[in-house]
PDB file of C-alpha atoms in Angstrom:
ATOM      1  CA  MET A   1      -0.493  14.546   3.050  1.00  0.00           C
ATOM      2  CA  SER A   2       1.249  17.836   2.696  1.00  0.00           C
ATOM      3  CA  GLN A   3       3.277  17.719  -0.857  1.00  0.00           C
ATOM      4  CA  ARG A   4       6.584  19.776   0.863  1.00  0.00           C
ATOM      5  CA  TYR A   5      10.661  18.837   0.778  1.00  0.00           C
ATOM      6  CA  ARG A   6      11.496  15.352   3.045  1.00  0.00           C
ATOM      7  CA  THR A   7      14.833  14.520   4.263  1.00  0.00           C
ATOM      8  CA  ILE A   8      14.293  10.593   5.577  1.00  0.00           C
ATOM      9  CA  GLN A   9      17.107   8.775   6.487  1.00  0.00           C
ATOM     10  CA  ILE A  10      17.065   4.882   6.668  1.00  0.00           C
ATOM     11  CA  TYR A  11      19.690   3.512   9.374  1.00  0.00           C
ATOM     12  CA  LEU A  12      20.931  -0.239   9.112  1.00  0.00           C
ATOM     13  CA  PRO A  13      22.168  -1.745  11.918  1.00  0.00           C
ATOM     14  CA  ASN A  14      22.902  -5.066  10.560  1.00  0.00           C
ATOM     15  CA  GLY A  15      24.675  -3.513   7.166  1.00  0.00           C
ATOM     16  CA  ASP A  16      21.628  -5.629   5.190  1.00  0.00           C
ATOM     17  CA  PRO A  17      19.110  -4.059   3.628  1.00  0.00           C
ATOM     18  CA  THR A  18      16.995  -6.882   3.976  1.00  0.00           C
ATOM     19  CA  GLY A  19      17.162  -7.017   7.831  1.00  0.00           C
ATOM     20  CA  ILE A  20      16.568  -4.489  10.285  1.00  0.00           C
ATOM     21  CA  ARG A  21      16.098  -1.118   8.639  1.00  0.00           C
ATOM     22  CA  ILE A  22      15.365   1.973  10.562  1.00  0.00           C
ATOM     23  CA  ALA A  23      14.014   5.605   9.299  1.00  0.00           C
ATOM     24  CA  GLU A  24      13.694   8.628  10.621  1.00  0.00           C
ATOM     25  CA  LEU A  25      12.100  12.063   9.370  1.00  0.00           C
ATOM     26  CA  THR A  26      15.279  14.050  10.631  1.00  0.00           C
ATOM     27  CA  THR A  27      12.784  16.842  11.974  1.00  0.00           C
ATOM     28  CA  SER A  28      11.097  14.963  13.866  1.00  0.00           C
ATOM     29  CA  ILE A  29      10.937  12.578  16.980  1.00  0.00           C
ATOM     30  CA  ILE A  30       8.848   9.248  15.062  1.00  0.00           C
ATOM     31  CA  ARG A  31      11.013   6.612  13.982  1.00  0.00           C
ATOM     32  CA  VAL A  32       9.273   3.314  11.889  1.00  0.00           C
ATOM     33  CA  ILE A  33      11.532  -0.655  12.525  1.00  0.00           C
ATOM     34  CA  GLU A  34      11.860  -2.971   9.888  1.00  0.00           C
ATOM     35  CA  ILE A  35      11.816  -5.899  11.276  1.00  0.00           C
ATOM     36  CA  PRO A  36      12.158  -9.840  10.111  1.00  0.00           C
ATOM     37  CA  ARG A  37      10.252 -12.142  11.452  1.00  0.00           C
ATOM     38  CA  ASN A  38      13.118 -14.297  12.060  1.00  0.00           C
ATOM     39  CA  LEU A  39      15.047 -11.094  13.571  1.00  0.00           C
ATOM     40  CA  VAL A  40      12.540 -10.404  16.433  1.00  0.00           C
ATOM     41  CA  SER A  41      14.990 -12.035  19.094  1.00  0.00           C
ATOM     42  CA  GLN A  42      17.462  -8.864  18.011  1.00  0.00           C
ATOM     43  CA  PHE A  43      15.354  -6.470  17.968  1.00  0.00           C
ATOM     44  CA  SER A  44      13.694  -7.476  21.504  1.00  0.00           C
ATOM     45  CA  LYS A  45      17.267  -6.399  22.902  1.00  0.00           C
ATOM     46  CA  THR A  46      17.146  -2.657  22.084  1.00  0.00           C
ATOM     47  CA  ASP A  47      15.739   0.263  23.174  1.00  0.00           C
ATOM     48  CA  GLU A  48      12.891   0.976  21.351  1.00  0.00           C
ATOM     49  CA  ALA A  49      11.717  -2.790  22.676  1.00  0.00           C
ATOM     50  CA  ASN A  50      10.510  -1.734  25.568  1.00  0.00           C
ATOM     51  CA  GLN A  51       8.607   1.339  24.940  1.00  0.00           C
ATOM     52  CA  VAL A  52       4.946   1.703  23.939  1.00  0.00           C
ATOM     53  CA  GLY A  53       4.000   2.174  19.859  1.00  0.00           C
ATOM     54  CA  PHE A  54       2.082   1.070  17.518  1.00  0.00           C
ATOM     55  CA  TYR A  55       2.898  -2.142  15.271  1.00  0.00           C
ATOM     56  CA  PHE A  56       2.396  -3.609  11.892  1.00  0.00           C
ATOM     57  CA  LEU A  57       2.533  -7.272  10.720  1.00  0.00           C
ATOM     58  CA  PHE A  58       2.269  -8.218   6.688  1.00  0.00           C
ATOM     59  CA  GLY A  59       1.792 -11.103   5.266  1.00  0.00           C
ATOM     60  CA  GLY A  60       0.308 -12.534   2.040  1.00  0.00           C
ATOM     61  CA  ASP A  61       1.360 -12.987  -1.159  1.00  0.00           C
ATOM     62  CA  ASN A  62       3.912  -9.380  -1.723  1.00  0.00           C
ATOM     63  CA  HIS A  63       2.587  -8.732   2.028  1.00  0.00           C
ATOM     64  CA  ASN A  64      -0.646  -7.710   1.051  1.00  0.00           C
ATOM     65  CA  GLU A  65      -2.318  -8.115   4.190  1.00  0.00           C
ATOM     66  CA  VAL A  66      -1.409  -6.289   7.100  1.00  0.00           C
ATOM     67  CA  TYR A  67      -2.965  -6.943  10.662  1.00  0.00           C
ATOM     68  CA  ILE A  68      -2.763  -3.189  12.774  1.00  0.00           C
ATOM     69  CA  GLY A  69      -2.025  -3.432  17.258  1.00  0.00           C
ATOM     70  CA  GLN A  70      -0.146  -1.790  19.482  1.00  0.00           C
ATOM     71  CA  SER A  71       1.728  -2.390  23.116  1.00  0.00           C
ATOM     72  CA  GLY A  72       3.326  -1.127  26.166  1.00  0.00           C
ATOM     73  CA  ASN A  73       6.327  -3.084  25.745  1.00  0.00           C
ATOM     74  CA  LEU A  74       6.120  -3.433  21.806  1.00  0.00           C
ATOM     75  CA  GLY A  75       9.346  -6.249  21.665  1.00  0.00           C
ATOM     76  CA  SER A  76       7.285  -9.347  23.707  1.00  0.00           C
ATOM     77  CA  ARG A  77       4.149  -8.272  22.039  1.00  0.00           C
ATOM     78  CA  LEU A  78       6.135  -8.988  18.852  1.00  0.00           C
ATOM     79  CA  THR A  79       7.883 -12.163  20.268  1.00  0.00           C
ATOM     80  CA  GLN A  80       4.242 -13.308  21.128  1.00  0.00           C
ATOM     81  CA  HIS A  81       4.259 -13.091  17.493  1.00  0.00           C
ATOM     82  CA  SER A  82       6.719 -14.613  16.708  1.00  0.00           C
ATOM     83  CA  LYS A  83       6.280 -17.813  18.870  1.00  0.00           C
ATOM     84  CA  ASN A  84       2.849 -18.061  19.018  1.00  0.00           C
ATOM     85  CA  ASP A  85       0.817 -16.676  15.911  1.00  0.00           C
ATOM     86  CA  ASP A  86      -0.424 -18.882  12.880  1.00  0.00           C
ATOM     87  CA  ARG A  87      -0.948 -15.833  10.236  1.00  0.00           C
ATOM     88  CA  ASP A  88       1.733 -15.937   7.573  1.00  0.00           C
ATOM     89  CA  TRP A  89       3.351 -12.819   8.374  1.00  0.00           C
ATOM     90  CA  GLU A  90       7.013 -12.061   7.506  1.00  0.00           C
ATOM     91  CA  ARG A  91       7.607  -8.615   8.091  1.00  0.00           C
ATOM     92  CA  ALA A  92       6.796  -6.503  10.952  1.00  0.00           C
ATOM     93  CA  LEU A  93       6.945  -2.638  11.142  1.00  0.00           C
ATOM     94  CA  ALA A  94       7.347  -0.765  15.069  1.00  0.00           C
ATOM     95  CA  VAL A  95       6.224   3.330  15.412  1.00  0.00           C
ATOM     96  CA  VAL A  96       8.098   4.491  18.554  1.00  0.00           C
ATOM     97  CA  SER A  97       8.825   8.054  19.921  1.00  0.00           C
ATOM     98  CA  LEU A  98      12.465   8.925  20.026  1.00  0.00           C
ATOM     99  CA  THR A  99      11.665  10.562  23.365  1.00  0.00           C
ATOM    100  CA  ASN A 100       9.803   7.501  24.558  1.00  0.00           C
ATOM    101  CA  ASN A 101       6.518  10.203  25.565  1.00  0.00           C
ATOM    102  CA  LEU A 102       3.525   7.690  24.083  1.00  0.00           C
ATOM    103  CA  THR A 103       1.067   6.584  26.327  1.00  0.00           C
ATOM    104  CA  GLN A 104      -1.221   4.393  25.721  1.00  0.00           C
ATOM    105  CA  THR A 105      -3.783   6.469  25.354  1.00  0.00           C
ATOM    106  CA  HIS A 106      -1.797   7.658  22.041  1.00  0.00           C
ATOM    107  CA  VAL A 107      -1.193   3.714  20.845  1.00  0.00           C
ATOM    108  CA  LEU A 108      -4.841   2.489  21.504  1.00  0.00           C
ATOM    109  CA  TYR A 109      -5.812   5.524  19.471  1.00  0.00           C
ATOM    110  CA  LEU A 110      -3.207   5.595  16.874  1.00  0.00           C
ATOM    111  CA  GLU A 111      -4.259   1.347  16.666  1.00  0.00           C
ATOM    112  CA  SER A 112      -8.113   2.649  15.709  1.00  0.00           C
ATOM    113  CA  ILE A 113      -7.609   5.039  13.223  1.00  0.00           C
ATOM    114  CA  SER A 114      -4.780   3.060  11.672  1.00  0.00           C
ATOM    115  CA  ILE A 115      -7.788   0.047  10.856  1.00  0.00           C
ATOM    116  CA  GLU A 116     -10.018   2.716   9.827  1.00  0.00           C
ATOM    117  CA  ARG A 117      -8.055   4.725   7.739  1.00  0.00           C
ATOM    118  CA  ALA A 118      -5.998   1.215   6.088  1.00  0.00           C
ATOM    119  CA  LYS A 119      -9.850   0.018   5.287  1.00  0.00           C
ATOM    120  CA  SER A 120     -10.935   3.030   4.034  1.00  0.00           C
ATOM    121  CA  CYS A 121      -7.453   3.282   1.412  1.00  0.00           C
ATOM    122  CA  ASP A 122      -8.044  -0.168   0.441  1.00  0.00           C
ATOM    123  CA  ARG A 123      -4.311  -1.651  -0.442  1.00  0.00           C
ATOM    124  CA  TYR A 124      -4.081  -3.876   1.193  1.00  0.00           C
ATOM    125  CA  THR A 125      -6.125  -6.852   3.007  1.00  0.00           C
ATOM    126  CA  VAL A 126      -6.968  -5.675   7.452  1.00  0.00           C
ATOM    127  CA  ILE A 127      -7.068  -9.247   8.445  1.00  0.00           C
ATOM    128  CA  ASN A 128      -7.565  -7.682  12.111  1.00  0.00           C
ATOM    129  CA  GLY A 129     -11.151  -9.117  14.047  1.00  0.00           C
ATOM    130  CA  ASN A 130     -12.341  -5.888  15.221  1.00  0.00           C
ATOM    131  CA  GLY A 131     -11.467  -2.158  14.814  1.00  0.00           C
ATOM    132  CA  GLY A 132      -9.838  -1.569  18.009  1.00  0.00           C
ATOM    133  CA  GLN A 133     -10.758   0.903  21.193  1.00  0.00           C
ATOM    134  CA  ARG A 134     -10.802   4.062  20.296  1.00  0.00           C
ATOM    135  CA  PRO A 135     -10.834   5.426  24.081  1.00  0.00           C
ATOM    136  CA  HIS A 136     -11.454   9.223  24.943  1.00  0.00           C
ATOM    137  CA  THR A 137      -9.053  11.401  23.111  1.00  0.00           C
ATOM    138  CA  PRO A 138      -8.294  15.659  24.110  1.00  0.00           C
ATOM    139  CA  ILE A 139      -8.231  17.848  20.805  1.00  0.00           C
ATOM    140  CA  PRO A 140      -4.400  18.168  21.585  1.00  0.00           C
ATOM    141  CA  LEU A 141      -3.995  14.898  22.021  1.00  0.00           C
ATOM    142  CA  ARG A 142      -5.817  13.976  18.669  1.00  0.00           C
ATOM    143  CA  ASP A 143      -4.072  16.554  16.600  1.00  0.00           C
ATOM    144  CA  ASP A 144      -0.312  14.901  18.610  1.00  0.00           C
ATOM    145  CA  CYS A 145      -1.520  11.628  17.657  1.00  0.00           C
ATOM    146  CA  ASP A 146      -2.734  12.602  13.706  1.00  0.00           C
ATOM    147  CA  GLU A 147       0.513  14.828  13.112  1.00  0.00           C
ATOM    148  CA  ILE A 148       2.432  11.300  14.107  1.00  0.00           C
ATOM    149  CA  HIS A 149      -0.271   9.245  12.410  1.00  0.00           C
ATOM    150  CA  GLU A 150       0.950  11.454   9.168  1.00  0.00           C
ATOM    151  CA  ILE A 151       4.736  10.935   9.649  1.00  0.00           C
ATOM    152  CA  ALA A 152       4.364   7.404  10.059  1.00  0.00           C
ATOM    153  CA  SER A 153       2.717   6.932   6.961  1.00  0.00           C
ATOM    154  CA  LEU A 154       5.333   8.378   5.418  1.00  0.00           C
ATOM    155  CA  LEU A 155       8.039   6.545   6.547  1.00  0.00           C
ATOM    156  CA  MET A 156       6.599   3.926   6.029  1.00  0.00           C
ATOM    157  CA  ALA A 157       5.980   4.381   2.426  1.00  0.00           C
ATOM    158  CA  THR A 158       9.266   5.255   1.871  1.00  0.00           C
ATOM    159  CA  LEU A 159       9.883   1.728   3.726  1.00  0.00           C
ATOM    160  CA  GLY A 160       7.565   0.418   1.098  1.00  0.00           C
ATOM    161  CA  TYR A 161       4.029  -0.251   2.852  1.00  0.00           C
ATOM    162  CA  PRO A 162       2.405   2.269   1.416  1.00  0.00           C
ATOM    163  CA  VAL A 163      -0.740   1.566   3.631  1.00  0.00           C
ATOM    164  CA  PHE A 164      -1.996   4.605   3.922  1.00  0.00           C
ATOM    165  CA  GLU A 165      -1.339   6.209   0.470  1.00  0.00           C
ATOM    166  CA  PRO A 166      -4.421   6.103  -1.890  1.00  0.00           C
ATOM    167  CA  LEU A 167      -4.271   4.648  -5.606  1.00  0.00           C
ATOM    168  CA  VAL A 168      -5.321   7.809  -6.904  1.00  0.00           C
ATOM    169  CA  ASP A 169      -5.791  10.927  -5.205  1.00  0.00           C
ATOM    170  CA  ASP A 170      -9.598  11.744  -5.555  1.00  0.00           C
ATOM    171  CA  SER A 171      -8.323  15.734  -5.341  1.00  0.00           C
ATOM    172  CA  LYS A 172      -7.068  15.944  -8.802  1.00  0.00           C
ATOM    173  CA  ALA A 173      -9.499  14.367 -10.288  1.00  0.00           C
ATOM    174  CA  GLU A 174     -10.543  17.170 -12.360  1.00  0.00           C
ATOM    175  CA  GLU A 175      -6.914  17.287 -13.688  1.00  0.00           C
ATOM    176  CA  ARG A 176      -6.368  13.182 -14.448  1.00  0.00           C
ATOM    177  CA  GLU A 177      -5.995  11.612 -17.370  1.00  0.00           C
ATOM    178  CA  ILE A 178      -8.626   8.778 -17.979  1.00  0.00           C
ATOM    179  CA  PHE A 179      -7.432   5.932 -19.802  1.00  0.00           C
ATOM    180  CA  TYR A 180      -9.333   3.350 -21.712  1.00  0.00           C
ATOM    181  CA  CYS A 181      -9.302  -0.191 -22.572  1.00  0.00           C
ATOM    182  CA  THR A 182     -11.742  -1.686 -24.641  1.00  0.00           C
ATOM    183  CA  ARG A 183     -10.270  -4.443 -26.373  1.00  0.00           C
ATOM    184  CA  SER A 184     -12.688  -7.282 -27.812  1.00  0.00           C
ATOM    185  CA  GLY A 185     -16.069  -5.796 -25.669  1.00  0.00           C
ATOM    186  CA  ALA A 186     -13.966  -4.577 -22.651  1.00  0.00           C
ATOM    187  CA  ASP A 187     -15.080  -1.416 -21.202  1.00  0.00           C
ATOM    188  CA  ALA A 188     -12.112  -0.832 -18.535  1.00  0.00           C
ATOM    189  CA  LYS A 189     -11.001   2.326 -16.947  1.00  0.00           C
ATOM    190  CA  ALA A 190      -7.963   3.032 -15.716  1.00  0.00           C
ATOM    191  CA  VAL A 191      -5.320   5.951 -13.863  1.00  0.00           C
ATOM    192  CA  TYR A 192      -2.061   6.101 -14.729  1.00  0.00           C
ATOM    193  CA  THR A 193       0.573   6.666 -11.829  1.00  0.00           C
ATOM    194  CA  ASN A 194       3.894   7.167 -10.618  1.00  0.00           C
ATOM    195  CA  GLU A 195       3.221   3.432  -9.325  1.00  0.00           C
ATOM    196  CA  GLY A 196       1.750   2.066 -12.131  1.00  0.00           C
ATOM    197  CA  LEU A 197      -1.800   1.764 -13.956  1.00  0.00           C
ATOM    198  CA  VAL A 198      -4.689   1.716 -11.350  1.00  0.00           C
ATOM    199  CA  VAL A 199      -7.778   0.129 -12.791  1.00  0.00           C
ATOM    200  CA  LEU A 200     -10.798   1.861 -11.222  1.00  0.00           C
ATOM    201  CA  LYS A 201     -13.890   0.560  -9.669  1.00  0.00           C
ATOM    202  CA  GLY A 202     -16.428  -0.643 -11.960  1.00  0.00           C
ATOM    203  CA  SER A 203     -14.344  -1.760 -14.959  1.00  0.00           C
ATOM    204  CA  ARG A 204     -15.309  -4.449 -16.871  1.00  0.00           C
ATOM    205  CA  GLY A 205     -13.460  -7.076 -18.650  1.00  0.00           C
ATOM    206  CA  LEU A 206     -13.995 -10.360 -20.276  1.00  0.00           C
ATOM    207  CA  LEU A 207     -14.695 -13.672 -18.441  1.00  0.00           C
ATOM    208  CA  ASN A 208     -14.070 -15.702 -21.791  1.00  0.00           C
ATOM    209  CA  PRO A 209     -11.949 -13.984 -24.195  1.00  0.00           C
ATOM    210  CA  THR A 210     -12.780 -14.137 -27.770  1.00  0.00           C
ATOM    211  CA  GLY A 211      -9.329 -14.659 -28.772  1.00  0.00           C
ATOM    212  CA  LYS A 212      -6.238 -16.926 -27.765  1.00  0.00           C
ATOM    213  CA  SER A 213      -5.138 -16.420 -24.083  1.00  0.00           C
ATOM    214  CA  ARG A 214      -2.824 -18.328 -22.543  1.00  0.00           C
ATOM    215  CA  PRO A 215      -3.163 -20.476 -19.290  1.00  0.00           C
ATOM    216  CA  ASP A 216      -1.271 -18.049 -17.283  1.00  0.00           C
ATOM    217  CA  LEU A 217      -2.855 -15.202 -18.151  1.00  0.00           C
ATOM    218  CA  ILE A 218      -6.291 -16.443 -17.127  1.00  0.00           C
ATOM    219  CA  LYS A 219      -4.624 -17.978 -13.977  1.00  0.00           C
ATOM    220  CA  ALA A 220      -3.915 -14.347 -12.482  1.00  0.00           C
ATOM    221  CA  ARG A 221      -6.485 -12.644 -13.823  1.00  0.00           C
ATOM    222  CA  ASP A 222      -8.599 -16.098 -11.228  1.00  0.00           C
ATOM    223  CA  ARG A 223      -6.990 -15.362  -8.858  1.00  0.00           C
ATOM    224  CA  LEU A 224      -7.960 -11.318  -8.399  1.00  0.00           C
ATOM    225  CA  ILE A 225     -11.497 -13.041  -8.341  1.00  0.00           C
ATOM    226  CA  GLU A 226     -10.539 -15.632  -5.587  1.00  0.00           C
ATOM    227  CA  ARG A 227      -9.165 -11.859  -3.976  1.00  0.00           C
ATOM    228  CA  GLY A 228     -12.638 -10.460  -4.405  1.00  0.00           C
ATOM    229  CA  VAL A 229     -10.647  -7.207  -6.453  1.00  0.00           C
ATOM    230  CA  ILE A 230     -13.471  -9.422  -9.484  1.00  0.00           C
ATOM    231  CA  GLU A 231     -16.181 -10.337  -9.256  1.00  0.00           C
ATOM    232  CA  VAL A 232     -17.837 -12.684 -12.148  1.00  0.00           C
ATOM    233  CA  GLN A 233     -21.759 -11.238 -13.667  1.00  0.00           C
ATOM    234  CA  GLY A 234     -22.816 -13.115 -16.332  1.00  0.00           C
ATOM    235  CA  GLU A 235     -20.125 -13.156 -19.268  1.00  0.00           C
ATOM    236  CA  THR A 236     -18.573 -10.220 -17.792  1.00  0.00           C
ATOM    237  CA  THR A 237     -16.131  -9.639 -15.005  1.00  0.00           C
ATOM    238  CA  VAL A 238     -16.381  -6.560 -12.832  1.00  0.00           C
ATOM    239  CA  PHE A 239     -13.962  -4.688 -11.292  1.00  0.00           C
ATOM    240  CA  THR A 240     -15.509  -4.042  -6.996  1.00  0.00           C
ATOM    241  CA  LYS A 241     -12.310  -1.939  -5.978  1.00  0.00           C
ATOM    242  CA  ASP A 242      -9.260   0.098  -7.721  1.00  0.00           C
ATOM    243  CA  TRP A 243      -6.312  -1.613  -8.368  1.00  0.00           C
ATOM    244  CA  LEU A 244      -2.866  -1.057  -8.842  1.00  0.00           C
ATOM    245  CA  PHE A 245      -1.236  -3.061 -12.256  1.00  0.00           C
ATOM    246  CA  SER A 246       2.638  -2.246 -11.860  1.00  0.00           C
ATOM    247  CA  THR A 247       2.631  -2.316 -15.453  1.00  0.00           C
ATOM    248  CA  PRO A 248       0.397  -1.104 -18.346  1.00  0.00           C
ATOM    249  CA  SER A 249       0.651  -4.662 -19.670  1.00  0.00           C
ATOM    250  CA  GLY A 250      -0.287  -6.435 -17.048  1.00  0.00           C
ATOM    251  CA  ALA A 251      -3.954  -4.604 -16.670  1.00  0.00           C
ATOM    252  CA  SER A 252      -4.736  -5.049 -19.882  1.00  0.00           C
ATOM    253  CA  ASN A 253      -3.631  -8.652 -19.547  1.00  0.00           C
ATOM    254  CA  ALA A 254      -6.306  -8.447 -16.332  1.00  0.00           C
ATOM    255  CA  VAL A 255      -9.367  -6.521 -18.433  1.00  0.00           C
ATOM    256  CA  ALA A 256      -8.950  -8.690 -21.834  1.00  0.00           C
ATOM    257  CA  VAL A 257      -6.556 -11.963 -20.126  1.00  0.00           C
ATOM    258  CA  MET A 258      -5.235 -12.079 -23.732  1.00  0.00           C
ATOM    259  CA  PRO A 259      -1.289 -11.449 -24.428  1.00  0.00           C
ATOM    260  CA  SER A 260      -1.811  -7.447 -24.870  1.00  0.00           C
ATOM    261  CA  ASN A 261       0.765  -4.100 -24.695  1.00  0.00           C
ATOM    262  CA  GLY A 262      -1.246  -2.049 -21.979  1.00  0.00           C
ATOM    263  CA  TRP A 263       1.842   1.003 -23.896  1.00  0.00           C
ATOM    264  CA  ARG A 264      -0.894   0.558 -26.903  1.00  0.00           C
ATOM    265  CA  GLU A 265      -3.794  -0.792 -25.432  1.00  0.00           C
ATOM    266  CA  TRP A 266      -5.457   2.164 -23.112  1.00  0.00           C
ATOM    267  CA  LYS A 267      -5.900   5.116 -24.899  1.00  0.00           C
ATOM    268  CA  THR A 268      -7.745   8.219 -23.654  1.00  0.00           C
ATOM    269  CA  PHE A 269     -10.999   9.056 -24.491  1.00  0.00           C
ATOM    270  CA  LYS A 270     -10.200  10.754 -27.851  1.00  0.00           C
ATOM    271  CA  GLY A 271      -7.674   8.007 -28.882  1.00  0.00           C
ATOM    272  CA  VAL A 272      -3.828   8.326 -27.842  1.00  0.00           C
ATOM    273  CA  THR A 273      -2.766   5.407 -26.585  1.00  0.00           C
ATOM    274  CA  LEU A 274       0.058   6.026 -23.341  1.00  0.00           C
ATOM    275  CA  ASP A 275       3.031   4.995 -25.515  1.00  0.00           C
ATOM    276  CA  GLU A 276       1.844   8.162 -27.214  1.00  0.00           C
ATOM    277  CA  ILE A 277       1.352  10.687 -24.269  1.00  0.00           C
ATOM    278  CA  TYR A 278       3.990   9.410 -22.511  1.00  0.00           C
ATOM    279  CA  ARG A 279       7.044   6.936 -23.386  1.00  0.00           C
ATOM    280  CA  ALA A 280       7.100   9.417 -26.984  1.00  0.00           C
ATOM    281  CA  GLU A 281       8.041  12.655 -24.691  1.00  0.00           C
ATOM    282  CA  ILE A 282      10.744  10.606 -23.498  1.00  0.00           C
ATOM    283  CA  ASN A 283      12.108   9.796 -26.941  1.00  0.00           C
ATOM    284  CA  GLN A 284      11.593  13.727 -27.858  1.00  0.00           C
ATOM    285  CA  LYS A 285      13.527  15.103 -25.603  1.00  0.00           C
ATOM    286  CA  ALA A 286      16.385  12.379 -25.935  1.00  0.00           C
ATOM    287  CA  ASP A 287      16.290  13.000 -29.297  1.00  0.00           C
ATOM    288  CA  HIS A 288      16.667  16.310 -28.373  1.00  0.00           C
TER     289      HIS A 288
END
């Protein structure tokens, strides 16, 4: 996504930040509406509910599972999901046009590329049974859809659902600093981002910690094994994908399965800690 200034407004029709939220880019006709499952009936009474659009259902732990769909009548479709769907979803995002000009061809194509790109980014578990139906799409319409998808992605990320945002920007691979955690024989690599610390695919951790661990740390690591983020290989564990931790300590705890201070555990190739690079710089600026 191109990096330029954006102005986004978020409207709360009920005045409740945990209720329905409507996000718009001030220069675009695309609107994203976040709908709690218990407010689907309220949404179904709005004008947007009668539109053609595509949508996302979020569930699972920390809303990390997503179902992606499209419909000629969003209100009716989301009502069906709410009443009859056994999936454990709690929030829906509906993408519509302010001019109501999306067609079934638009949303079929948008559904298909959304499933494809969400799987490629691998932030969320996509629970669709198939990849959607991508119709024949003339080049002008396809270009329109790509622009719609880019704007929808931005609005979704602003609302807290970065489904299509890569964890690590590969276009800046030569610029980024790699941090290493080698505690007690671990061999893990990570990148520090705006969101936290991303442990990179192929990083190796400990299956059985050599020091004093804690049950909560073992349980947290085992949850990642159950989800397929980490797999067991002999006496070590291996990350099967890039994985974001909100804190450096959460990342080092998952690798070493022992209490740790991630700010000091993660170091550059030259041995400079994450703390020395980022927090020390903040402290120096504060002193001045």
